[in-house]
PDB file of C-alpha atoms in Angstrom:
ATOM      1  CA  MET Z   1       0.000   0.000   0.000  1.00 77.00           C
ATOM      2  CA  GLU Z   2       1.312   3.416  -0.984  1.00 90.00           C
ATOM      3  CA  PHE Z   3       1.088   6.327   1.409  1.00 94.00           C
ATOM      4  CA  LEU Z   4       3.138   9.382   2.274  1.00 97.00           C
ATOM      5  CA  ILE Z   5       4.172  10.609   5.714  1.00 98.00           C
ATOM      6  CA  ARG Z   6       4.909  14.285   6.290  1.00 98.00           C
ATOM      7  CA  GLN Z   7       4.827  16.922   9.005  1.00 98.00           C
ATOM      8  CA  GLU Z   8       1.356  18.166   9.875  1.00 98.00           C
ATOM      9  CA  THR Z   9       0.570  21.768   8.887  1.00 98.00           C
ATOM     10  CA  ALA Z  10      -1.896  24.205  10.449  1.00 97.00           C
ATOM     11  CA  GLU Z  11      -4.138  23.717   7.415  1.00 98.00           C
ATOM     12  CA  ASP Z  12      -4.325  20.008   8.311  1.00 98.00           C
ATOM     13  CA  TYR Z  13      -5.649  20.575  11.835  1.00 97.00           C
ATOM     14  CA  PRO Z  14      -9.408  20.146  11.159  1.00 97.00           C
ATOM     15  CA  SER Z  15      -8.843  17.040   9.009  1.00 97.00           C
ATOM     16  CA  THR Z  16      -6.367  15.584  11.480  1.00 97.00           C
ATOM     17  CA  GLU Z  17      -8.754  15.997  14.395  1.00 96.00           C
ATOM     18  CA  GLU Z  18     -11.482  14.241  12.402  1.00 96.00           C
ATOM     19  CA  VAL Z  19      -9.064  11.370  11.671  1.00 97.00           C
ATOM     20  CA  VAL Z  20      -8.216  11.087  15.369  1.00 95.00           C
ATOM     21  CA  LYS Z  21     -11.904  11.122  16.298  1.00 94.00           C
ATOM     22  CA  ARG Z  22     -12.738   8.406  13.717  1.00 95.00           C
ATOM     23  CA  ALA Z  23      -9.778   6.263  14.762  1.00 94.00           C
ATOM     24  CA  PHE Z  24     -10.994   5.933  18.345  1.00 91.00           C
ATOM     25  CA  VAL Z  25     -14.766   5.852  17.868  1.00 87.00           C
ATOM     26  CA  LYS Z  26     -15.031   2.061  18.357  1.00 81.00           C
ATOM     27  CA  GLU Z  27     -12.154   1.573  20.800  1.00 81.00           C
ATOM     28  CA  ALA Z  28     -13.394   0.251  24.138  1.00 73.00           C
ATOM     29  CA  PHE Z  29     -10.521   1.747  26.159  1.00 75.00           C
ATOM     30  CA  SER Z  30     -11.036   5.240  24.685  1.00 78.00           C
ATOM     31  CA  ASP Z  31     -12.793   8.182  26.320  1.00 82.00           C
ATOM     32  CA  LYS Z  32     -13.547   9.462  22.754  1.00 78.00           C
ATOM     33  CA  LYS Z  33     -11.736  12.718  23.533  1.00 85.00           C
ATOM     34  CA  GLU Z  34      -8.359  12.077  21.896  1.00 93.00           C
ATOM     35  CA  HIS Z  35      -9.045  14.700  19.206  1.00 92.00           C
ATOM     36  CA  PHE Z  36      -9.478  17.314  21.956  1.00 92.00           C
ATOM     37  CA  LEU Z  37      -6.169  16.198  23.465  1.00 93.00           C
ATOM     38  CA  VAL Z  38      -4.383  16.744  20.143  1.00 96.00           C
ATOM     39  CA  ASN Z  39      -5.877  20.231  19.915  1.00 95.00           C
ATOM     40  CA  LYS Z  40      -4.791  21.095  23.473  1.00 96.00           C
ATOM     41  CA  ILE Z  41      -1.257  19.757  23.013  1.00 97.00           C
ATOM     42  CA  ARG Z  42      -0.820  21.897  19.888  1.00 97.00           C
ATOM     43  CA  LYS Z  43      -1.597  24.985  21.981  1.00 96.00           C
ATOM     44  CA  SER Z  44       0.833  24.027  24.774  1.00 96.00           C
ATOM     45  CA  ASP Z  45       4.565  24.500  25.245  1.00 96.00           C
ATOM     46  CA  ALA Z  46       4.907  20.703  25.024  1.00 97.00           C
ATOM     47  CA  PHE Z  47       4.094  20.801  21.286  1.00 98.00           C
ATOM     48  CA  ILE Z  48       6.885  20.023  18.823  1.00 98.00           C
ATOM     49  CA  PRO Z  49       5.609  20.699  15.271  1.00 98.00           C
ATOM     50  CA  GLU Z  50       8.258  18.416  13.718  1.00 98.00           C
ATOM     51  CA  LEU Z  51       6.866  15.488  15.733  1.00 98.00           C
ATOM     52  CA  SER Z  52       3.257  15.891  14.640  1.00 98.00           C
ATOM     53  CA  LEU Z  53       3.061  13.755  11.510  1.00 98.00           C
ATOM     54  CA  VAL Z  54       0.297  12.755   9.130  1.00 98.00           C
ATOM     55  CA  ALA Z  55      -0.074   9.865   6.696  1.00 98.00           C
ATOM     56  CA  LEU Z  56      -1.694  10.590   3.332  1.00 98.00           C
ATOM     57  CA  ASN Z  57      -3.200   8.128   0.880  1.00 97.00           C
ATOM     58  CA  GLN Z  58      -2.710   8.431  -2.896  1.00 95.00           C
ATOM     59  CA  ALA Z  59      -5.645  10.862  -3.098  1.00 96.00           C
ATOM     60  CA  LYS Z  60      -3.782  13.049  -0.543  1.00 96.00           C
ATOM     61  CA  ASP Z  61      -6.428  12.450   2.143  1.00 97.00           C
ATOM     62  CA  ILE Z  62      -5.130  12.289   5.710  1.00 98.00           C
ATOM     63  CA  ILE Z  63      -5.545   8.703   6.901  1.00 98.00           C
ATOM     64  CA  GLY Z  64      -3.353   8.732   9.994  1.00 98.00           C
ATOM     65  CA  HIS Z  65      -1.648  10.938  12.567  1.00 98.00           C
ATOM     66  CA  ILE Z  66       0.939  10.641  15.327  1.00 98.00           C
ATOM     67  CA  LEU Z  67       1.986  13.134  17.953  1.00 98.00           C
ATOM     68  CA  LEU Z  68       4.998  13.107  20.262  1.00 98.00           C
ATOM     69  CA  SER Z  69       5.086  15.886  22.855  1.00 98.00           C
ATOM     70  CA  LYS Z  70       7.426  16.972  25.638  1.00 98.00           C
ATOM     71  CA  ILE Z  71       7.131  15.484  29.115  1.00 98.00           C
ATOM     72  CA  LYS Z  72       9.387  15.325  32.159  1.00 97.00           C
ATOM     73  CA  ILE Z  73      10.483  12.371  34.254  1.00 98.00           C
ATOM     74  CA  ALA Z  74      11.117  13.737  37.731  1.00 97.00           C
ATOM     75  CA  GLU Z  75      12.253  12.556  41.120  1.00 96.00           C
ATOM     76  CA  GLY Z  76      12.625  15.256  43.737  1.00 92.00           C
ATOM     77  CA  ASN Z  77      14.475  18.188  42.173  1.00 93.00           C
ATOM     78  CA  ASP Z  78      15.919  16.082  39.362  1.00 93.00           C
ATOM     79  CA  ALA Z  79      14.023  16.178  36.058  1.00 96.00           C
ATOM     80  CA  VAL Z  80      14.837  14.826  32.618  1.00 97.00           C
ATOM     81  CA  GLU Z  81      13.051  15.753  29.409  1.00 97.00           C
ATOM     82  CA  SER Z  82      11.421  12.943  27.465  1.00 98.00           C
ATOM     83  CA  LEU Z  83       8.574  12.515  24.989  1.00 98.00           C
ATOM     84  CA  ALA Z  84       5.079  11.082  25.218  1.00 98.00           C
ATOM     85  CA  LEU Z  85       3.741   9.139  22.253  1.00 98.00           C
ATOM     86  CA  ALA Z  86       0.054  10.024  22.341  1.00 94.00           C
ATOM     87  CA  PRO Z  87      -1.976   9.507  20.375  1.00 95.00           C
ATOM     88  CA  VAL Z  88      -1.336   7.518  17.222  1.00 96.00           C
ATOM     89  CA  SER Z  89      -4.433   7.363  15.041  1.00 96.00           C
ATOM     90  CA  VAL Z  90      -5.417   5.621  11.816  1.00 97.00           C
ATOM     91  CA  VAL Z  91      -8.886   5.798  10.265  1.00 97.00           C
ATOM     92  CA  PRO Z  92     -10.704   2.441  10.517  1.00 96.00           C
ATOM     93  CA  GLU Z  93     -10.542   1.535   6.815  1.00 96.00           C
ATOM     94  CA  TYR Z  94      -6.728   1.838   6.837  1.00 97.00           C
ATOM     95  CA  GLN Z  95      -6.063   0.096  10.153  1.00 95.00           C
ATOM     96  CA  LYS Z  96      -3.975  -3.094  10.142  1.00 95.00           C
ATOM     97  CA  LYS Z  97      -2.298  -2.064   6.876  1.00 96.00           C
ATOM     98  CA  GLY Z  98       0.999  -0.758   8.236  1.00 96.00           C
ATOM     99  CA  VAL Z  99       0.075   2.934   8.465  1.00 98.00           C
ATOM    100  CA  GLY Z 100       0.390   3.126  12.262  1.00 97.00           C
ATOM    101  CA  SER Z 101       3.700   1.238  12.244  1.00 97.00           C
ATOM    102  CA  ARG Z 102       5.179   3.552   9.615  1.00 97.00           C
ATOM    103  CA  LEU Z 103       3.987   6.610  11.548  1.00 98.00           C
ATOM    104  CA  ILE Z 104       5.609   5.296  14.733  1.00 98.00           C
ATOM    105  CA  HIS Z 105       8.909   4.356  13.053  1.00 98.00           C
ATOM    106  CA  THR Z 106       9.071   7.734  11.276  1.00 98.00           C
ATOM    107  CA  ALA Z 107       8.242   9.720  14.427  1.00 98.00           C
ATOM    108  CA  LEU Z 108      10.796   7.827  16.539  1.00 98.00           C
ATOM    109  CA  LYS Z 109      13.502   8.356  13.909  1.00 98.00           C
ATOM    110  CA  LYS Z 110      12.671  12.078  13.699  1.00 98.00           C
ATOM    111  CA  ALA Z 111      12.679  12.399  17.513  1.00 98.00           C
ATOM    112  CA  LYS Z 112      16.150  10.864  17.669  1.00 98.00           C
ATOM    113  CA  GLU Z 113      17.360  13.217  14.894  1.00 98.00           C
ATOM    114  CA  LEU Z 114      16.055  16.160  16.951  1.00 98.00           C
ATOM    115  CA  GLY Z 115      18.148  15.023  19.918  1.00 98.00           C
ATOM    116  CA  PHE Z 116      15.498  13.459  22.123  1.00 98.00           C
ATOM    117  CA  CYS Z 117      16.671  10.436  24.083  1.00 98.00           C
ATOM    118  CA  SER Z 118      13.537   8.596  25.215  1.00 98.00           C
ATOM    119  CA  VAL Z 119       9.819   8.106  24.654  1.00 98.00           C
ATOM    120  CA  ILE Z 120       7.047   7.024  27.038  1.00 98.00           C
ATOM    121  CA  VAL Z 121       3.798   5.405  25.923  1.00 98.00           C
ATOM    122  CA  LEU Z 122       0.658   4.137  27.605  1.00 95.00           C
ATOM    123  CA  GLY Z 123      -0.624   1.544  25.200  1.00 92.00           C
ATOM    124  CA  HIS Z 124      -1.261  -2.006  24.060  1.00 91.00           C
ATOM    125  CA  LYS Z 125       1.174  -4.430  25.711  1.00 94.00           C
ATOM    126  CA  ASP Z 126       1.357  -6.579  22.575  1.00 95.00           C
ATOM    127  CA  TYR Z 127       1.789  -3.739  20.065  1.00 95.00           C
ATOM    128  CA  TYR Z 128       4.436  -1.323  21.323  1.00 97.00           C
ATOM    129  CA  PRO Z 129       7.155  -3.859  22.266  1.00 97.00           C
ATOM    130  CA  LYS Z 130       7.699  -4.530  18.552  1.00 97.00           C
ATOM    131  CA  PHE Z 131       9.077  -0.973  18.341  1.00 98.00           C
ATOM    132  CA  GLY Z 132      11.435  -1.617  21.276  1.00 97.00           C
ATOM    133  CA  PHE Z 133       9.251  -0.347  24.125  1.00 98.00           C
ATOM    134  CA  LYS Z 134       9.682  -2.100  27.472  1.00 98.00           C
ATOM    135  CA  PRO Z 135       7.890  -1.665  30.803  1.00 98.00           C
ATOM    136  CA  ALA Z 136       8.958   1.716  32.199  1.00 98.00           C
ATOM    137  CA  SER Z 137       9.263   0.083  35.604  1.00 97.00           C
ATOM    138  CA  LEU Z 138      12.541  -1.489  34.399  1.00 97.00           C
ATOM    139  CA  TRP Z 139      14.019   1.995  34.875  1.00 97.00           C
ATOM    140  CA  ASN Z 140      11.958   2.812  37.995  1.00 97.00           C
ATOM    141  CA  ILE Z 141       9.834   5.179  35.910  1.00 98.00           C
ATOM    142  CA  SER Z 142       6.189   5.323  36.899  1.00 97.00           C
ATOM    143  CA  ALA Z 143       2.979   6.893  35.692  1.00 97.00           C
ATOM    144  CA  PRO Z 144       1.346   9.707  37.657  1.00 96.00           C
ATOM    145  CA  PHE Z 145      -1.759   7.519  37.965  1.00 94.00           C
ATOM    146  CA  GLN Z 146      -2.617   3.854  38.524  1.00 95.00           C
ATOM    147  CA  VAL Z 147      -1.978   1.777  35.422  1.00 95.00           C
ATOM    148  CA  PRO Z 148      -1.005  -1.857  34.866  1.00 94.00           C
ATOM    149  CA  ASP Z 149       2.770  -2.150  34.628  1.00 95.00           C
ATOM    150  CA  GLU Z 150       2.741  -3.858  31.225  1.00 96.00           C
ATOM    151  CA  LEU Z 151       0.796  -0.961  29.629  1.00 96.00           C
ATOM    152  CA  PHE Z 152       3.151   1.857  30.692  1.00 97.00           C
ATOM    153  CA  MET Z 153       6.300   1.593  28.586  1.00 98.00           C
ATOM    154  CA  ALA Z 154       9.505   3.415  27.762  1.00 98.00           C
ATOM    155  CA  LEU Z 155      11.942   3.369  24.856  1.00 98.00           C
ATOM    156  CA  GLU Z 156      15.543   4.538  24.808  1.00 98.00           C
ATOM    157  CA  LEU Z 157      16.207   6.355  21.535  1.00 98.00           C
ATOM    158  CA  THR Z 158      19.890   6.393  22.390  1.00 96.00           C
ATOM    159  CA  GLU Z 159      21.549   3.516  24.184  1.00 96.00           C
ATOM    160  CA  ASN Z 160      21.465   3.729  27.988  1.00 97.00           C
ATOM    161  CA  SER Z 161      19.740   7.137  27.911  1.00 97.00           C
ATOM    162  CA  LEU Z 162      17.467   6.061  30.779  1.00 97.00           C
ATOM    163  CA  GLU Z 163      20.205   4.333  32.786  1.00 95.00           C
ATOM    164  CA  ASN Z 164      20.362   7.040  35.468  1.00 93.00           C
ATOM    165  CA  VAL Z 165      16.779   8.257  35.105  1.00 95.00           C
ATOM    166  CA  GLN Z 166      13.968   7.372  37.468  1.00 96.00           C
ATOM    167  CA  GLY Z 167      10.866   8.975  38.862  1.00 97.00           C
ATOM    168  CA  VAL Z 168       7.327   9.915  37.908  1.00 97.00           C
ATOM    169  CA  VAL Z 169       6.289  11.060  34.444  1.00 98.00           C
ATOM    170  CA  HIS Z 170       4.867  14.576  34.368  1.00 96.00           C
ATOM    171  CA  TYR Z 171       2.661  15.163  31.346  1.00 96.00           C
ATOM    172  CA  SER Z 172       1.899  18.645  30.060  1.00 93.00           C
ATOM    173  CA  GLU Z 173      -1.226  20.325  31.389  1.00 91.00           C
ATOM    174  CA  ALA Z 174      -2.941  19.534  28.090  1.00 90.00           C
ATOM    175  CA  PHE Z 175      -3.342  15.946  29.301  1.00 91.00           C
ATOM    176  CA  SER Z 176      -5.231  16.942  32.436  1.00 83.00           C
ATOM    177  CA  GLU Z 177      -7.412  19.832  31.259  1.00 65.00           C
TER     178      GLU Z 177
END
């Protein structure tokens, strides 16, 4: 299947939010508000335009989106910058066709190129490990809320970048508004 991945533009915002909304409409674990989250992150200081990517089909319709935004992992006065992968969205008719995987691989590569060292995700325990994610608890990194250990994962974009990092993830305010 042919599709293109590129950075999202401001002109894409309405279409992207519709894609995000459609992607989660039948997901049992979803609160159906992911499109609002994307909108809020874009307006926050956690937003990194280069890490908001869209997938386009041959007709140039947006069929998928991924967003990585700034977070902190903190323990006491020590804090390290990281990224949150949230959300990744693919419209239902293009799901299970490699669009989400390509978006994730492209976003992770771009994040590493931009100098980021790690990524945190709350997601499917059987999906994200294929990209190298492991339980965040292996590094003594925890979520700011109760979540099963196997669903809260971390990825080192550079080798041993989390070796001396531990603490609680602090998401941007966009996640809690």
